[in-house]
Amino acid sequence: MRCDACPRDAVIDQPYRGAHLCSAHFSASVWERVRREMHRQLPRFRGGTVAVALSGGKDSAVALATAVRYFARRPNVRLVAISVDEGIAGYRPATLRAAAALTGRLGVEHVIVRASAALGVSTDEGVGRLPGTVPCSFCGVWRRQLLNRAARDVGADVLVLGFNLDDLAQTVLMNLARADLGRLARMAPHRDRAPGLVPRIAPLAQVPEREVYLYARLSELPFDHGECPHASAAARNVFREVVWRLEEEIPGTRHALLRTQAALADLLRTGSDAGPARCVDCGEPATGERCRACDYLRLARNPLMGAARS
Ligand code: SF4
Ligand SMILES: [Zn+2]
Ligand SMILES: [Zn+2]
């Protein structure tokens, strides 16, 4: 198959837009989508500190490398990569090494936050103390809070996340299936700054997962291919499968799910501008009396509470 834009061989097809591209035109098309999203999600950004969540996997590697390129001619922008070490044996150490290799190569400041030090519990310990709870539920909540705290600590004006088109389409469907309109409305990209929360953006929103992978490979970015040992229990796996099937049958479904989220978020935002309350335990932003990170921490510190509740 030939590239649609030149005589070279195509390296990828894009069924959602009926295109085939060679490596050079493919890389250019990814960069153009990321550049446009960055511009759209971060309008009127005059300079400041941009934090990038860096797990060491392909998505965050591409998010960091493209952020470096985007802000290359802006001396008034400071980039800081933030990695969270949740404490997952056999997985996280290798991803942190990849993250360090990338920040070293790109010359980006790198901050690592360890859950065991910041929260007093690691994800692996949480698995032992919260039997019957899907690890991703507390791990994801703790990581989000640690990322937000670290981004705030470095004075970040915005936090860049490496969510790709597939990730976001899955999250839209998960929130819809759970009737969780609050979370649907709070998905990145954030336009407003809520007290205590660093606004999050997702510049890879228009790039499918396999294209992020190919772009990372073609750009020779160091990233780790490992998979978290707790990932198989994640509810997201079902939604990944469903979105994949839908996209196969009806190309463009992922983009449509994102447009659905954007339209609903606009409707839901009206009249609910009060912003989040503060957690009574830790003072971080919360949607209820206590934040979800502290809900899980209380259970992890005293598993009997969980037993009594269930
Ligand atoms: S897959 Fe789940 S448990 Fe593993 S790092 Fe991600 S959120 Fe945490
Ligand atoms: Zn070409
Ligand atoms: Zn809290």
Short mmCIF file of C-alpha atoms in Angstrom, two decimals, residues 30-206:
data_model
loop_
_atom_site.label_atom_id
_atom_site.label_comp_id
_atom_site.label_asym_id
_atom_site.label_seq_id
_atom_site.Cartn_x
_atom_site.Cartn_y
_atom_site.Cartn_z
CA VAL A 30 0.61 12.93 14.71
CA TRP A 31 2.60 16.06 15.50
CA GLU A 32 0.01 18.24 13.75
CA ARG A 33 -2.85 16.71 15.77
CA VAL A 34 -0.95 17.11 19.05
CA ARG A 35 0.06 20.68 18.19
CA ARG A 36 -3.53 21.61 17.35
CA GLU A 37 -4.90 20.01 20.55
CA MET A 38 -2.26 21.73 22.65
CA HIS A 39 -3.28 25.04 21.11
CA ARG A 40 -7.00 24.32 21.59
CA GLN A 41 -6.73 22.97 25.13
CA LEU A 42 -4.28 25.62 26.32
CA PRO A 43 -5.49 28.86 24.77
CA ARG A 44 -3.90 32.16 25.71
CA PHE A 45 -1.07 30.49 27.66
CA ARG A 46 1.45 33.25 28.22
CA GLY A 47 4.12 31.17 29.95
CA GLY A 48 4.72 29.52 33.31
CA THR A 49 5.25 25.98 34.55
CA VAL A 50 3.94 22.99 32.63
CA ALA A 51 4.00 19.66 34.48
CA VAL A 52 3.85 16.43 32.48
CA ALA A 53 2.76 13.17 34.11
CA LEU A 54 5.40 10.63 33.11
CA SER A 55 4.80 6.95 33.83
CA GLY A 56 7.58 5.65 31.61
CA GLY A 57 5.15 4.04 29.14
CA LYS A 58 4.65 5.01 25.48
CA ASP A 59 1.81 7.48 25.98
CA SER A 60 3.47 9.71 28.54
CA ALA A 61 6.78 9.45 26.65
CA VAL A 62 5.07 10.90 23.56
CA ALA A 63 3.24 13.49 25.69
CA LEU A 64 6.57 14.69 27.13
CA ALA A 65 8.50 14.64 23.86
CA THR A 66 5.79 16.59 22.02
CA ALA A 67 5.47 19.06 24.93
CA VAL A 68 9.22 19.69 24.72
CA ARG A 69 8.86 20.34 20.97
CA TYR A 70 5.77 22.52 21.38
CA PHE A 71 7.39 24.78 23.99
CA ALA A 72 10.90 24.67 22.48
CA ARG A 73 10.91 28.34 21.49
CA ARG A 74 9.26 29.56 24.68
CA PRO A 75 11.99 30.41 27.23
CA ASN A 76 9.27 31.57 29.64
CA VAL A 77 7.93 28.01 29.93
CA ARG A 78 9.43 25.63 32.49
CA LEU A 79 8.72 21.94 31.90
CA VAL A 80 8.73 19.46 34.78
CA ALA A 81 8.08 15.73 34.42
CA ILE A 82 6.38 14.06 37.39
CA SER A 83 6.46 10.30 37.98
CA VAL A 84 4.54 8.52 40.71
CA ASP A 85 6.07 5.40 42.21
CA GLU A 86 3.01 3.58 43.51
CA GLY A 87 5.18 0.74 44.78
CA ILE A 88 4.45 -2.11 42.35
CA ALA A 89 7.16 -4.78 42.35
CA GLY A 90 8.20 -6.21 39.00
CA TYR A 91 6.71 -3.31 37.07
CA ARG A 92 7.28 0.22 38.30
CA PRO A 93 11.11 0.13 38.71
CA ALA A 94 11.63 -0.53 34.96
CA THR A 95 9.16 2.18 33.94
CA LEU A 96 10.91 4.66 36.24
CA ARG A 97 14.24 3.81 34.63
CA ALA A 98 12.71 4.48 31.19
CA ALA A 99 11.27 7.77 32.49
CA ALA A 100 14.70 8.81 33.80
CA ALA A 101 16.32 7.89 30.46
CA LEU A 102 13.80 10.05 28.57
CA THR A 103 14.05 13.09 30.84
CA GLY A 104 17.85 12.77 30.72
CA ARG A 105 17.81 12.72 26.93
CA LEU A 106 15.36 15.62 26.65
CA GLY A 107 17.01 17.62 29.43
CA VAL A 108 13.77 17.93 31.42
CA GLU A 109 13.58 18.34 35.21
CA HIS A 110 12.19 15.13 36.75
CA VAL A 111 10.36 14.75 40.07
CA ILE A 112 9.51 11.30 41.48
CA VAL A 113 6.84 10.98 44.17
CA ARG A 114 6.66 7.75 46.17
CA ALA A 115 3.29 6.61 47.50
CA SER A 116 4.86 4.80 50.44
CA ALA A 117 6.48 8.05 51.65
CA ALA A 118 3.63 10.42 50.78
CA LEU A 119 0.68 8.25 51.84
CA GLY A 120 2.26 5.64 54.10
CA VAL A 121 1.07 2.80 51.88
CA SER A 122 2.08 1.38 48.50
CA THR A 123 -0.24 -0.16 45.92
CA ASP A 124 1.23 -3.63 46.59
CA GLU A 125 0.53 -3.17 50.32
CA GLY A 126 -2.97 -1.91 49.49
CA VAL A 127 -3.64 -5.13 47.57
CA GLY A 128 -2.89 -7.11 50.73
CA ARG A 129 -4.87 -4.83 53.03
CA LEU A 130 -7.91 -4.37 50.79
CA PRO A 131 -8.72 -7.87 49.59
CA GLY A 132 -11.69 -7.95 47.25
CA THR A 133 -11.09 -4.38 46.05
CA VAL A 134 -9.92 -3.98 42.44
CA PRO A 135 -6.36 -2.56 42.83
CA CYS A 136 -6.83 0.04 40.09
CA SER A 137 -9.64 1.69 42.03
CA PHE A 138 -7.45 2.83 44.93
CA CYS A 139 -4.19 2.94 42.96
CA GLY A 140 -5.66 5.28 40.35
CA VAL A 141 -7.24 7.53 42.96
CA TRP A 142 -4.01 7.77 44.98
CA ARG A 143 -1.91 8.41 41.87
CA ARG A 144 -4.22 11.19 40.67
CA GLN A 145 -4.01 12.88 44.04
CA LEU A 146 -0.22 12.54 44.25
CA LEU A 147 0.16 13.92 40.72
CA ASN A 148 -2.02 16.89 41.56
CA ARG A 149 -0.14 17.58 44.79
CA ALA A 150 3.25 17.31 43.07
CA ALA A 151 2.12 19.52 40.19
CA ARG A 152 0.88 22.11 42.70
CA ASP A 153 4.15 21.86 44.67
CA VAL A 154 6.24 22.69 41.59
CA GLY A 155 3.93 25.64 40.87
CA ALA A 156 2.45 24.11 37.72
CA ASP A 157 -0.15 26.10 35.80
CA VAL A 158 -1.24 22.98 33.93
CA LEU A 159 -0.71 19.22 34.10
CA VAL A 160 -0.26 17.37 30.80
CA LEU A 161 -1.60 13.80 30.76
CA GLY A 162 -0.73 11.18 28.14
CA PHE A 163 -4.29 9.90 27.61
CA ASN A 164 -4.76 8.81 24.00
CA LEU A 165 -7.96 8.63 21.95
CA ASP A 166 -8.70 5.04 23.03
CA ASP A 167 -8.17 5.81 26.74
CA LEU A 168 -10.52 8.77 26.62
CA ALA A 169 -13.20 6.96 24.58
CA GLN A 170 -13.12 4.12 27.14
CA THR A 171 -13.45 6.58 30.02
CA VAL A 172 -16.43 8.30 28.36
CA LEU A 173 -18.19 4.96 27.93
CA MET A 174 -17.34 3.87 31.51
CA ASN A 175 -18.78 7.07 32.96
CA LEU A 176 -21.89 6.81 30.79
CA ALA A 177 -22.40 3.15 31.73
CA ARG A 178 -22.14 4.06 35.42
CA ALA A 179 -24.38 7.11 35.03
CA ASP A 180 -21.53 9.10 36.58
CA LEU A 181 -22.25 12.42 34.92
CA GLY A 182 -20.17 14.31 37.48
CA ARG A 183 -17.03 12.47 36.45
CA LEU A 184 -17.99 12.70 32.80
CA ALA A 185 -18.11 16.48 33.11
CA ARG A 186 -14.82 16.62 35.05
CA MET A 187 -12.79 14.73 32.43
CA ALA A 188 -9.71 16.44 30.97
CA PRO A 189 -9.23 18.80 29.21
CA HIS A 190 -10.11 21.30 31.93
CA ARG A 191 -10.91 24.83 30.94
CA ASP A 192 -11.20 26.29 34.41
CA ARG A 193 -8.96 26.31 37.43
CA ALA A 194 -10.79 24.85 40.44
CA PRO A 195 -9.28 25.67 43.88
CA GLY A 196 -6.52 23.22 44.77
CA LEU A 197 -6.67 21.42 41.42
CA VAL A 198 -4.09 21.93 38.70
CA PRO A 199 -6.04 21.90 35.40
CA ARG A 200 -5.30 18.80 33.35
CA ILE A 201 -5.03 18.66 29.57
CA ALA A 202 -4.74 15.68 27.21
CA PRO A 203 -2.95 16.73 23.99
CA LEU A 204 -2.92 13.15 22.60
CA ALA A 205 -6.74 13.11 22.58
CA GLN A 206 -6.93 12.80 18.79
#
